[in-house]
Short mmCIF file of C-alpha atoms in Angstrom, two decimals:
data_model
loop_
_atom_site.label_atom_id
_atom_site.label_comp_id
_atom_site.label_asym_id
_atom_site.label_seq_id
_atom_site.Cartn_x
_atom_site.Cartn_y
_atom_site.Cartn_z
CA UNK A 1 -184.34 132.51 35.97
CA UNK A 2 -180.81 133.76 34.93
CA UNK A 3 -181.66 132.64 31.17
CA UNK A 4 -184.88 134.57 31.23
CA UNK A 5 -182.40 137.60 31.18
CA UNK A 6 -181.21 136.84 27.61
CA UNK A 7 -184.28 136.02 25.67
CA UNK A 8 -183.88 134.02 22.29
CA UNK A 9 -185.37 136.25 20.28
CA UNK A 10 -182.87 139.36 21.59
CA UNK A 11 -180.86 139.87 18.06
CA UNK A 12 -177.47 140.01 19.63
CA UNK A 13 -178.10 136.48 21.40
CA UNK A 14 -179.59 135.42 18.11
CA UNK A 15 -176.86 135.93 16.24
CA UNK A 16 -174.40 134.74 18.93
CA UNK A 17 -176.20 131.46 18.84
CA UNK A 18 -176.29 131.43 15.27
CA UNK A 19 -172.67 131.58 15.35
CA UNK A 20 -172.26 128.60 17.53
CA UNK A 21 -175.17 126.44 15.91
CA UNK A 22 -173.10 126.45 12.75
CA UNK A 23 -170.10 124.71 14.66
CA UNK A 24 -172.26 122.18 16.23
CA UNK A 25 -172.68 123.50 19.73
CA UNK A 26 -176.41 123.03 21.02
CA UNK A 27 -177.86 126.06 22.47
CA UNK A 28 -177.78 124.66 25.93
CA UNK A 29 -174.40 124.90 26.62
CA UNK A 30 -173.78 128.39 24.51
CA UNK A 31 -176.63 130.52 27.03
CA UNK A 32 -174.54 129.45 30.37
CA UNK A 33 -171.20 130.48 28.80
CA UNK A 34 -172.75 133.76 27.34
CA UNK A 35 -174.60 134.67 30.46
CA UNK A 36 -171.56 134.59 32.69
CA UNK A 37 -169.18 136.20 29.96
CA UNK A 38 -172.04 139.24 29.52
CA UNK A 39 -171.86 139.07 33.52
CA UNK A 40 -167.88 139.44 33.77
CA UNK A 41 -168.28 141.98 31.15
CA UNK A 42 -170.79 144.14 32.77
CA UNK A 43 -173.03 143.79 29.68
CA UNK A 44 -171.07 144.52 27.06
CA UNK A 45 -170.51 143.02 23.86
CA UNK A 46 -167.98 144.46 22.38
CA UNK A 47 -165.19 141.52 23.23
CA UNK A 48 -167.61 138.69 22.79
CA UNK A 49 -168.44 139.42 19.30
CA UNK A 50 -164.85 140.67 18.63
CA UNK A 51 -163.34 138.37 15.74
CA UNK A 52 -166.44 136.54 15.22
CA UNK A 53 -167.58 135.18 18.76
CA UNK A 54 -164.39 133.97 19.21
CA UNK A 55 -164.04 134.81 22.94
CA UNK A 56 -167.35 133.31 23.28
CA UNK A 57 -166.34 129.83 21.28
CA UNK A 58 -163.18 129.48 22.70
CA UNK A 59 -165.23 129.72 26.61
CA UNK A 60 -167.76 127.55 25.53
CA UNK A 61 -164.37 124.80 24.31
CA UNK A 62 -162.72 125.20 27.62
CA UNK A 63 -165.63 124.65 30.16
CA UNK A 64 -166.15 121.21 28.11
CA UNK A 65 -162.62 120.43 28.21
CA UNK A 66 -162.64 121.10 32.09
CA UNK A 67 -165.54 118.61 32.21
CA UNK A 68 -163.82 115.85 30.35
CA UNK A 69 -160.83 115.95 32.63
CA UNK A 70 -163.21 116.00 35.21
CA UNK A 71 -164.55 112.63 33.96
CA UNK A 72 -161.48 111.37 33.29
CA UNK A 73 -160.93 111.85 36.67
CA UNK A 74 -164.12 110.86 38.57
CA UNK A 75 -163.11 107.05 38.53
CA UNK A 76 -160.56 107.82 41.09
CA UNK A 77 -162.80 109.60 43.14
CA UNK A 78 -165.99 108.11 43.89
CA UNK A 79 -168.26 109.25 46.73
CA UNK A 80 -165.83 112.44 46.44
CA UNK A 81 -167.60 115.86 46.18
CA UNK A 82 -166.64 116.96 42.20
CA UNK A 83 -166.32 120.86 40.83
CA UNK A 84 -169.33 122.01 38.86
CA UNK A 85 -168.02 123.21 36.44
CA UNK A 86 -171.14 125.33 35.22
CA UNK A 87 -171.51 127.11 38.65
CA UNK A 88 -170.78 130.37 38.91
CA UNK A 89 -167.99 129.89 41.11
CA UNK A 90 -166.08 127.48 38.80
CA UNK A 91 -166.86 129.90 35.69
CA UNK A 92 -165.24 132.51 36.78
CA UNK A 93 -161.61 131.24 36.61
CA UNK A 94 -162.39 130.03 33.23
CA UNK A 95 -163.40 133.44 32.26
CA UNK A 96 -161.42 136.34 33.82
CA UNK A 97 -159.35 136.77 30.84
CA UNK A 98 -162.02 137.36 28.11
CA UNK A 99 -163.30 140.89 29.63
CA UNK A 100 -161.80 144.28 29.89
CA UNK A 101 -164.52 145.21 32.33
CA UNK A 102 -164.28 142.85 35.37
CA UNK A 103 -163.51 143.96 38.73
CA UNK A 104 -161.19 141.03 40.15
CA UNK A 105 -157.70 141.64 39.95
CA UNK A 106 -156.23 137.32 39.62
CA UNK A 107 -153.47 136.14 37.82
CA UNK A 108 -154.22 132.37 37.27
CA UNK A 109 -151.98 129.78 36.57
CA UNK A 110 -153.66 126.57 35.09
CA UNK A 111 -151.86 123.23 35.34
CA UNK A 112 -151.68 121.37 32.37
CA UNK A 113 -151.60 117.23 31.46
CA UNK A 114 -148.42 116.05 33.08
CA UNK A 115 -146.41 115.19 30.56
CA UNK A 116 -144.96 111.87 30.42
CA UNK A 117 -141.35 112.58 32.17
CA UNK A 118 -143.19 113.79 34.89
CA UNK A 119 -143.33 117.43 34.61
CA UNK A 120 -146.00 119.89 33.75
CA UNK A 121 -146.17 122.03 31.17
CA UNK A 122 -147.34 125.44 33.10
CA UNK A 123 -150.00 128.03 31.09
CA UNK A 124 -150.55 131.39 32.24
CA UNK A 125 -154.19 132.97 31.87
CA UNK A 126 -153.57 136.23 33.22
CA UNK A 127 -156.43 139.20 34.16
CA UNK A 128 -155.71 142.05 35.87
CA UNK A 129 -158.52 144.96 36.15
CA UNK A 130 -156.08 148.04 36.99
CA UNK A 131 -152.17 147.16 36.12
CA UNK A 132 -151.87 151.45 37.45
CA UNK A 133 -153.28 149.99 40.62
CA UNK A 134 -155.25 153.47 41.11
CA UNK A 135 -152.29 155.63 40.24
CA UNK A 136 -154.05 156.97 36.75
CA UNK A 137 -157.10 158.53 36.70
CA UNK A 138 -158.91 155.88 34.75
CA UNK A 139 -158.02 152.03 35.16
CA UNK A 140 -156.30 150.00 32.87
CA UNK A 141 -157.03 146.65 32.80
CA UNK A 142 -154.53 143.58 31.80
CA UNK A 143 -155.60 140.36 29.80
CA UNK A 144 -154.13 136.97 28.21
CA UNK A 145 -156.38 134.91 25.97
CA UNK A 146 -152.91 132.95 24.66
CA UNK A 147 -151.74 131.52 27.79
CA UNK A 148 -147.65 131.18 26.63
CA UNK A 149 -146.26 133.79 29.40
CA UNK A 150 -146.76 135.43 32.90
CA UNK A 151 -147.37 139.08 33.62
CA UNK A 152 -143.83 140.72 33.42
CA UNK A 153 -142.72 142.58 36.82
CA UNK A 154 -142.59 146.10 36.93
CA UNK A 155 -143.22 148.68 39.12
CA UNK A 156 -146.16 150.66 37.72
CA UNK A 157 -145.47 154.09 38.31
CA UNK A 158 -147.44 157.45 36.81
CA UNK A 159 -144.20 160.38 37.06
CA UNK A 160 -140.94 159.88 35.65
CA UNK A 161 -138.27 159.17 38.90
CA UNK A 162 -134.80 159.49 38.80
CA UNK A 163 -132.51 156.80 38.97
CA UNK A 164 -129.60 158.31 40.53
CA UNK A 165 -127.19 160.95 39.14
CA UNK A 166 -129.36 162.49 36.42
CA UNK A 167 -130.03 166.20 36.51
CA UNK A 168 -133.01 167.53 37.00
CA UNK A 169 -133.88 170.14 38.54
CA UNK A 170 -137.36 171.54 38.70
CA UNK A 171 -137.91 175.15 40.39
CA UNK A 172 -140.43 177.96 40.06
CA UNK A 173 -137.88 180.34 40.60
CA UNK A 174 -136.22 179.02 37.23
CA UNK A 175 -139.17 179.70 35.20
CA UNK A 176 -139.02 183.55 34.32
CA UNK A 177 -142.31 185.84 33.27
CA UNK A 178 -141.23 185.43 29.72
CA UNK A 179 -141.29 181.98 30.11
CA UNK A 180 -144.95 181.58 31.83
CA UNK A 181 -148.77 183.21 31.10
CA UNK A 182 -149.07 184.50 34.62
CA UNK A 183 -151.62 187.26 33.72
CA UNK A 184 -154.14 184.62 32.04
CA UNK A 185 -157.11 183.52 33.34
CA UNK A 186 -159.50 180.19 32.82
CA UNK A 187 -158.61 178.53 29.47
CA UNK A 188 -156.02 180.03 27.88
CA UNK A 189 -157.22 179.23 24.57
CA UNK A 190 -160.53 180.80 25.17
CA UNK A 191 -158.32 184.35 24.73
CA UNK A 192 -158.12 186.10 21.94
CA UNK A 193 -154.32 186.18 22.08
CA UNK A 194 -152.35 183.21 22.38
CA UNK A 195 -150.64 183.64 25.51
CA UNK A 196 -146.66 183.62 26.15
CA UNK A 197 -146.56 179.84 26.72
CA UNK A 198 -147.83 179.49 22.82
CA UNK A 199 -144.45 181.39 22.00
CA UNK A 200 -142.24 177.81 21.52
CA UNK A 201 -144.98 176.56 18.60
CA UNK A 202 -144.89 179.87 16.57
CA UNK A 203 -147.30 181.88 18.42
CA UNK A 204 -150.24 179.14 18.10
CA UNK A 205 -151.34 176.46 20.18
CA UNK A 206 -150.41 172.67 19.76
CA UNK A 207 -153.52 171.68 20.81
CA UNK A 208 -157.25 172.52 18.89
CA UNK A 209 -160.36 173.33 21.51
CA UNK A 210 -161.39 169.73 21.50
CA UNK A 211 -157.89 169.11 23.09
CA UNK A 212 -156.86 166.95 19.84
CA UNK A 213 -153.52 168.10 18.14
CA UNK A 214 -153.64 170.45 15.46
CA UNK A 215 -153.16 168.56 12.08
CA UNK A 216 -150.10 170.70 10.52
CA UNK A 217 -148.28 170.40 13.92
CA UNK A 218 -148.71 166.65 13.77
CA UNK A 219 -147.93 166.46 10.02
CA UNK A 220 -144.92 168.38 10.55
CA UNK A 221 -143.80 166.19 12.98
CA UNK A 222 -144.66 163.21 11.24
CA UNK A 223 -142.49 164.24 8.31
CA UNK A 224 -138.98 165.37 10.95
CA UNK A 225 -139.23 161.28 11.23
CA UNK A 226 -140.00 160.25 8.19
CA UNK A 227 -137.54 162.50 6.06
CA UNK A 228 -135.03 164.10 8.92
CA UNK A 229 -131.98 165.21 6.14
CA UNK A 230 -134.36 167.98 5.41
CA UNK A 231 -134.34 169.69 8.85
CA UNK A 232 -131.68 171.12 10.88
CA UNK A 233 -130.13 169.50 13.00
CA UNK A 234 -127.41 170.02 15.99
CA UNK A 235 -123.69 168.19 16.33
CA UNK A 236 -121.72 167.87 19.68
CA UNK A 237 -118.39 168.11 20.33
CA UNK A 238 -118.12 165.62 22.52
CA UNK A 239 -121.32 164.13 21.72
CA UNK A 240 -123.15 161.19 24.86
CA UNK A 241 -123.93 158.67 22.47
CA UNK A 242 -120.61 158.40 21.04
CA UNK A 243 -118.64 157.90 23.95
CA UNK A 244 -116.27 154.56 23.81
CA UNK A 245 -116.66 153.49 27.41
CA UNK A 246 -113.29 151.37 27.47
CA UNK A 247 -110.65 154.30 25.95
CA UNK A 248 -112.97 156.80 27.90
CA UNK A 249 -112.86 159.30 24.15
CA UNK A 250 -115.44 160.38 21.85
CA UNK A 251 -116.53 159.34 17.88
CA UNK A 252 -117.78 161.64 15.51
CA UNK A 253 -121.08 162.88 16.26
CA UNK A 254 -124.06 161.68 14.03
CA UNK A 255 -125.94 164.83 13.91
CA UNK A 256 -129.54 165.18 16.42
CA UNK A 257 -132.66 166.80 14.72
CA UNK A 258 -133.78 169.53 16.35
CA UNK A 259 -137.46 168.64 16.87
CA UNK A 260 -140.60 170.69 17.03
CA UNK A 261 -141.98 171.31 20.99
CA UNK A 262 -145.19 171.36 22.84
CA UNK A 263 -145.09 173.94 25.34
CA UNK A 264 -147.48 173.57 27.70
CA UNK A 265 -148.80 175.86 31.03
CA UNK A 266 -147.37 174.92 34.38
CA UNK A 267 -148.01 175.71 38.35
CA UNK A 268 -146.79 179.58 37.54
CA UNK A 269 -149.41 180.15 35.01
CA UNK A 270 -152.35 181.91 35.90
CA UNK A 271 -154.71 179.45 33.56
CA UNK A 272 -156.81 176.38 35.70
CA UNK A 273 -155.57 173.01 35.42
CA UNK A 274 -158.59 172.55 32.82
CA UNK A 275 -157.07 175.02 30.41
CA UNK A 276 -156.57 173.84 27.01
CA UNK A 277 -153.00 173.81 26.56
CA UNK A 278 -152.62 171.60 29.88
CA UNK A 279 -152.93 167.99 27.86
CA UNK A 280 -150.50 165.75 28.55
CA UNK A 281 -149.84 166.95 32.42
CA UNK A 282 -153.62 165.69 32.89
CA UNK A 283 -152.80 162.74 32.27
CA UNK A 284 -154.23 159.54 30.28
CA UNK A 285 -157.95 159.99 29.49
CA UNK A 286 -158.48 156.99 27.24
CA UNK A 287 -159.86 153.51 27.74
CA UNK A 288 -156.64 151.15 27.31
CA UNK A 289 -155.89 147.50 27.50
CA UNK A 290 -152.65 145.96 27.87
CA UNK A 291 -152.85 142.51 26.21
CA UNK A 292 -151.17 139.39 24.97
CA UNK A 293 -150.57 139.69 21.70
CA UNK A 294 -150.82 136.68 18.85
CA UNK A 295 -148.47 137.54 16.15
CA UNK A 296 -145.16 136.78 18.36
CA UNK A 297 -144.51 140.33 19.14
CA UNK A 298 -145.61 139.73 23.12
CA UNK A 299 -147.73 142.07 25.16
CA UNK A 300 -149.40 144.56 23.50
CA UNK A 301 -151.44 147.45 24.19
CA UNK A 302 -155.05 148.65 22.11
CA UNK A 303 -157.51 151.02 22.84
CA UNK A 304 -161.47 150.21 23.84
CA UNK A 305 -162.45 152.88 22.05
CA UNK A 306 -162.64 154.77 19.07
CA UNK A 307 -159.87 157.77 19.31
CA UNK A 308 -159.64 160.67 16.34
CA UNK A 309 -156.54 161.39 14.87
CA UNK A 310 -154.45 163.98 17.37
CA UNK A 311 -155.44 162.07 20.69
CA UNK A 312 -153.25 162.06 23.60
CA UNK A 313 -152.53 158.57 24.09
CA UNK A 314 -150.19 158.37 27.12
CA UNK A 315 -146.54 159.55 28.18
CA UNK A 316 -143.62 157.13 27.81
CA UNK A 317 -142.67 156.74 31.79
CA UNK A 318 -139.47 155.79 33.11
CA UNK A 319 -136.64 156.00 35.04
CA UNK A 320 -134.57 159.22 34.54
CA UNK A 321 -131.04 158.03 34.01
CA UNK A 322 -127.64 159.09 32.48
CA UNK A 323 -126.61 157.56 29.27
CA UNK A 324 -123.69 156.14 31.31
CA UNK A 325 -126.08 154.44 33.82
CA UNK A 326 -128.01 153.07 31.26
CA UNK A 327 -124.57 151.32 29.53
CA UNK A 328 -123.29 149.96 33.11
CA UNK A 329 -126.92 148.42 33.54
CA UNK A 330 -127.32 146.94 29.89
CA UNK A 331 -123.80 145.64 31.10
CA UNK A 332 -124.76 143.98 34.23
CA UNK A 333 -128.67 142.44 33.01
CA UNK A 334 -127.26 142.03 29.19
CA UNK A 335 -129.04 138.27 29.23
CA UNK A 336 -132.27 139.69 30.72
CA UNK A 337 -135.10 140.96 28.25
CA UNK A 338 -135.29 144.79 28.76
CA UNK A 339 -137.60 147.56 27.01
CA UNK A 340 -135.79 149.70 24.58
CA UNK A 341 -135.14 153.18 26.56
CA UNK A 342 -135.63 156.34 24.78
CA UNK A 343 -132.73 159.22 24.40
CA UNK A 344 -133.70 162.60 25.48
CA UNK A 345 -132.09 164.30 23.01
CA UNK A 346 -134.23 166.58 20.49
CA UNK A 347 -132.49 169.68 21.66
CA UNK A 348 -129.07 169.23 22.90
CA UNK A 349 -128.10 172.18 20.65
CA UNK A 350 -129.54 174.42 23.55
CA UNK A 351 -127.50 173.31 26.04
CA UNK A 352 -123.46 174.52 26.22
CA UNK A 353 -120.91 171.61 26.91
CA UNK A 354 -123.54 168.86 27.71
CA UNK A 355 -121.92 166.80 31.30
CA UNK A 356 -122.64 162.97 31.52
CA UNK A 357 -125.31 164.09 34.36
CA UNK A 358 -126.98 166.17 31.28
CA UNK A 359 -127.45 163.92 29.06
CA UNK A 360 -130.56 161.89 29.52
CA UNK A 361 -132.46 158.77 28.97
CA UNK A 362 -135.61 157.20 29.95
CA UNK A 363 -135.96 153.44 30.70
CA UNK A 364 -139.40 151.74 31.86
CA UNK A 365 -137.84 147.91 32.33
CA UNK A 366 -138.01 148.15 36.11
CA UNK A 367 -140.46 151.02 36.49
CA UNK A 368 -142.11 152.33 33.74
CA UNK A 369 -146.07 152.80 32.78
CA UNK A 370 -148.24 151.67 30.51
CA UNK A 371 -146.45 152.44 27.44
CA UNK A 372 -143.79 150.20 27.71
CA UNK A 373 -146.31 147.49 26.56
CA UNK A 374 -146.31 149.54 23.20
CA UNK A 375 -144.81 147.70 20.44
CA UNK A 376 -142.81 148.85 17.59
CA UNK A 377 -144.13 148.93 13.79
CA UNK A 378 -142.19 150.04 11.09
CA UNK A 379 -142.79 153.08 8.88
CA UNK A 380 -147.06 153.13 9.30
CA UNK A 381 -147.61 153.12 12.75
CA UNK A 382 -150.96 154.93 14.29
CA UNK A 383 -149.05 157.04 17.09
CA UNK A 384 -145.92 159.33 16.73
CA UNK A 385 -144.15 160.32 19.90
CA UNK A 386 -143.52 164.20 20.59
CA UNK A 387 -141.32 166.28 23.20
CA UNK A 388 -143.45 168.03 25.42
CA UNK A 389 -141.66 170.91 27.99
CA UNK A 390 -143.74 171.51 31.28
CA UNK A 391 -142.16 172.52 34.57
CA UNK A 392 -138.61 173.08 33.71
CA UNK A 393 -137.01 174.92 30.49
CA UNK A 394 -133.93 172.63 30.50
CA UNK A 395 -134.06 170.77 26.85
CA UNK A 396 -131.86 168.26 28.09
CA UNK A 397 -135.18 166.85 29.83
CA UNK A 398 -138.56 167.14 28.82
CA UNK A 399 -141.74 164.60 27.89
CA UNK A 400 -142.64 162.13 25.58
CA UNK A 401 -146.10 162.07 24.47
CA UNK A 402 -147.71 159.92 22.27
CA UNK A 403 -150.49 160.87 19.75
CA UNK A 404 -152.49 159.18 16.89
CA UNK A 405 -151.40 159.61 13.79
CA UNK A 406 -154.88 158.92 11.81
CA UNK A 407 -158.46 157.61 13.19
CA UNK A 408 -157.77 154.55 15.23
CA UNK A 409 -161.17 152.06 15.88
CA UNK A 410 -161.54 150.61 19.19
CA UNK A 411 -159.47 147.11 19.57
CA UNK A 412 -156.97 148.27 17.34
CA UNK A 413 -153.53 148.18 18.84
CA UNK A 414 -151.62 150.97 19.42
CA UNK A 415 -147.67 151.04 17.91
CA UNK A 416 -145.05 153.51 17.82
CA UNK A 417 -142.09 153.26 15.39
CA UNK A 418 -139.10 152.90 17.53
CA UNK A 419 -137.15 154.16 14.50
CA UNK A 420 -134.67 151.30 14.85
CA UNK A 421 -131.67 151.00 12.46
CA UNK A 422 -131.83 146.91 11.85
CA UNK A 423 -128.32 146.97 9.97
CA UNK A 424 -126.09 148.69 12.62
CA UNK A 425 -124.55 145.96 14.19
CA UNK A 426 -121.83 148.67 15.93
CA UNK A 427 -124.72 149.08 18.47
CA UNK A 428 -124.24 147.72 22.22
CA UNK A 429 -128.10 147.29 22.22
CA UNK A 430 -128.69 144.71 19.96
CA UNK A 431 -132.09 145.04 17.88
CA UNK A 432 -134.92 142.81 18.03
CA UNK A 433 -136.28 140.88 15.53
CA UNK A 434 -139.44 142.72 14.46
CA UNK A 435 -142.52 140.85 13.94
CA UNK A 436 -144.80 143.88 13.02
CA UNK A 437 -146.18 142.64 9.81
CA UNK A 438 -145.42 146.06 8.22
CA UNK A 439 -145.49 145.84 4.27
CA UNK A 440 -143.23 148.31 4.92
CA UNK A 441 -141.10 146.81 7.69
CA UNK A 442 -137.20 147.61 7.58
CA UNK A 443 -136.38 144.22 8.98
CA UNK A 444 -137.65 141.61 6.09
CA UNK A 445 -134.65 140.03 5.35
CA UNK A 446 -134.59 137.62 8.68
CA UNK A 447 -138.48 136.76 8.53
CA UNK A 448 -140.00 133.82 7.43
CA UNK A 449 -142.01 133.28 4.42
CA UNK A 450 -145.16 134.90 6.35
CA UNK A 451 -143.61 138.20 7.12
CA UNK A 452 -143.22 137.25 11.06
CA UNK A 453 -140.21 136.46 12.54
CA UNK A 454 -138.94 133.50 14.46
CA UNK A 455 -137.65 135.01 17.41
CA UNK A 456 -137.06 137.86 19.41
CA UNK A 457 -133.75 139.25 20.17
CA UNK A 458 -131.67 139.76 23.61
CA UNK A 459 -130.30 143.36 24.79
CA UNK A 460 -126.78 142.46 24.42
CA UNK A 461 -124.19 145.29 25.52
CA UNK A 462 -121.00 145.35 23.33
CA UNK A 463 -119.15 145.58 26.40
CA UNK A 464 -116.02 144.04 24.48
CA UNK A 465 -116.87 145.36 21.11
CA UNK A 466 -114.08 147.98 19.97
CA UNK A 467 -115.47 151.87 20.23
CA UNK A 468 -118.85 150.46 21.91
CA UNK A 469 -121.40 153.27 21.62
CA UNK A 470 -123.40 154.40 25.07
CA UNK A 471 -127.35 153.86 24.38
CA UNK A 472 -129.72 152.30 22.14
CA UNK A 473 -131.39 154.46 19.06
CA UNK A 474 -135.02 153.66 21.00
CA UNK A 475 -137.11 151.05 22.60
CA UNK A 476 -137.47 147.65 23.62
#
């Protein structure tokens, strides 16, 4: 009765069988697999057809390997009740990590042949529906196809928190009139005059009607990174990053661009919390996955759906902490793997004698969101990350949002350069070894003769290193 759902002659299930006729696999055993897969999947195809019917192969391999050990097994158990292994029941577990759509929220952990000094090799098969557990205002699901690692622990959380000593303070009474659009009304980019909170990108709006960013604001942006001798930038006196924790002095400061703003409307504006220029404070909007990648660079995250250049993507959360917080944890986890934290520091210029409190960092290892899953690519990523100032004027903390750089088709994952220098071994945060297959990539000289790399690389603080430095350049 269940098979009478997917008629032979549907084209999709021809071609699906089609696909699986050529390997050898009789049609028999391909409809069970594809009717449950189509059923964890809510109907959709997408991720069975993805690379070829691999998901759908790769099932259809598994539920006859499970029936061979089964076999293998049934000699020692006679008059025993067995597993079916095509029921429903037993399907399941095999496939909860093809589909981005299932409701079930298991993390399964399937034991292996015991190996022959008596231990088992263990293989994790991970899905998770919502990682945000229902703290976003869409759900994000989790999956693991490989197998090689568990789910990494983290607390998910939606708001950057602050760790301990950082400064932040966030009042109403701080924002002034000229620093809010108090007299506007609806959608603030319905007016005919950009209002006052348009003042910080040149009198124009960041954002187009379709709430995509404008093109030139992105392009400029894009080219601060790319080429940032060619733009201003601000030196400190006695600048955070160049602090030498052990003599308790100061280096010569490297210089920090002074990088474009979004300025968007906040709680004293008189616009609705559907006005235009109120993107990133909304929150994420598109269909994500976090997944397991297969080129050795780990977990990964891609989108389900097709996203225009200029799309909001998602803020990097974290932990708000000093750059001195950050250098006395690196010291104390230095042999545990950690995601590269981000400095806050596009527009230190703007603040007068910048205090240890002041100067800021973000780091998602222990709590963090969705975008610490986003892995680094050299020189031709698809996203570019941008400051973003909402409820408080203070440039020594503000956003990071994350945008696509050019058209970006669903399943394609999503990357960020970190903007890692490879060669500065003077750094307390060691690099990693990139794997992002970049024709471009700035770290070719340790990869192998495919472009990937062997392994990845350990934070390691310099804690004994002479004239250590405070924080790493960027992420993971």
């Amino acid at each position: 009765m269940q098979q009478a759902m997917l008629p032979h002659k549907d084209e999709k299930v021809r071609k699906a069988l089609e696909k699986t006729r050529e390997l050898g696999i009789a049609d028999e055993k391909t409809m069970p697999v594809l009717m449950k897969l189509l059923e964890e999947a809510d109907g959709h195809w997408s991720l069975i057809e993805l690379d070829n019917y691999t998901a759908l192969v790769d099932a259809i391999l598994s539920v006859e390997e499970e029936k061979k050990q089964c076999e293998g097994s049934s000699n020692g158990n006679r008059g025993k009740n067995l597993k079916v292994i095509g029921s429903p029941a037993s399907l399941k577990k095999t496939y909860e990590t093809r589909s981005a759509s299932s409701g079930s929220s298991i993390q399964v952990v399937q034991k292996q042949p015991q190996l022959s000094n008596g231990d088992r090799k263990r293989k994790y098969k991970s899905k998770i529906s919502d990682i945000t557990k229902g703290s976003e205002s869409v759900k994000i699901s989790l999956v693991d196809d490989v197998g090689s690692e568990a789910v990494p622990k983290f607390t998910y959380i939606p708001h950057n928190i602050v760790y301990q000593s950082a400064y932040l303070h966030v009042s109403l009474a701080r924002i002034s009139d000229e620093d809010c659009c108090a007299n506007c009304k609806g959608n603030c980019l319905s007016a005919d005059i950009p209002c006052t909170c348009a003042r910080e990108t040149s009198g124009e709006y960041a954002y187009t009607k379709e709430g995509l960013l404008k093109e030139k604001f992105l392009d400029t942006c894009l080219k601060m990174k790319k080429e940032p001798d060619t733009f201003p930038k601000v030196y400190c006196k006695d600048c955070p990053l160049e602090k030498h924790h052990d003599k308790g002095t100061y280096g010569k400061c490297d210089g920090h661009l002074i990088r474009k703003f979004i300025k968007e409307c906040w709680r004293k504006c008189g616009c609705d919390m559907q006005c235009g220029n109120r993107v990133v404070q909304r929150g994420i909007r598109c269909e994500l996955q976090v997944y397991f990648t297969q080129e050795g660079k780990g977990w990964g995250l891609r989108t389900l759906q097709d996203l225009p250049k200029g799309t909001f993507i998602c803020e990097y959360i974290g932990e708000v902490l000093t750059n001195t917080e950050l250098y006395d944890r690196n010291v104390r986890s230095s042999s545990e793997r950690h995601t590269y934290p981000v400095t806050l520091d596009a527009d230190w210029g703007s603040e007068k004698d910048l205090k240890d409190e002041e100067a800021l960092c973000l780091d998602a290892t222990i709590c963090g969101n969705v975008a610490r899953f986003i892995n680094h690519r050299c020189e031709d990523a698809n996203m570019i990350d941008i400051p973003v100032e909402i409820e408080t004027p203070d440039r020594h903390y503000y956003h990071i949002a994350f945008f696509t750089l050019r058209d970006v088709k669903a399943m394609d994952e999503l990357t960020w350069d970190y903007m890692i220098d490879f060669n500065d071994k003077s750094h307390p945060v060691k690099a990693f070894r990139c794997c992002c297959g970049s024709e471009s990539c700035r770290d070719r000289k340790i990869k192998g003769s495919q472009g990937k790399s062997i392994e990845r690389r350990r934070i390691v603080p310099a804690k004994k290193q002479q004239g250590s430095k405070a924080v790493a350049l960027k992420r993971k």
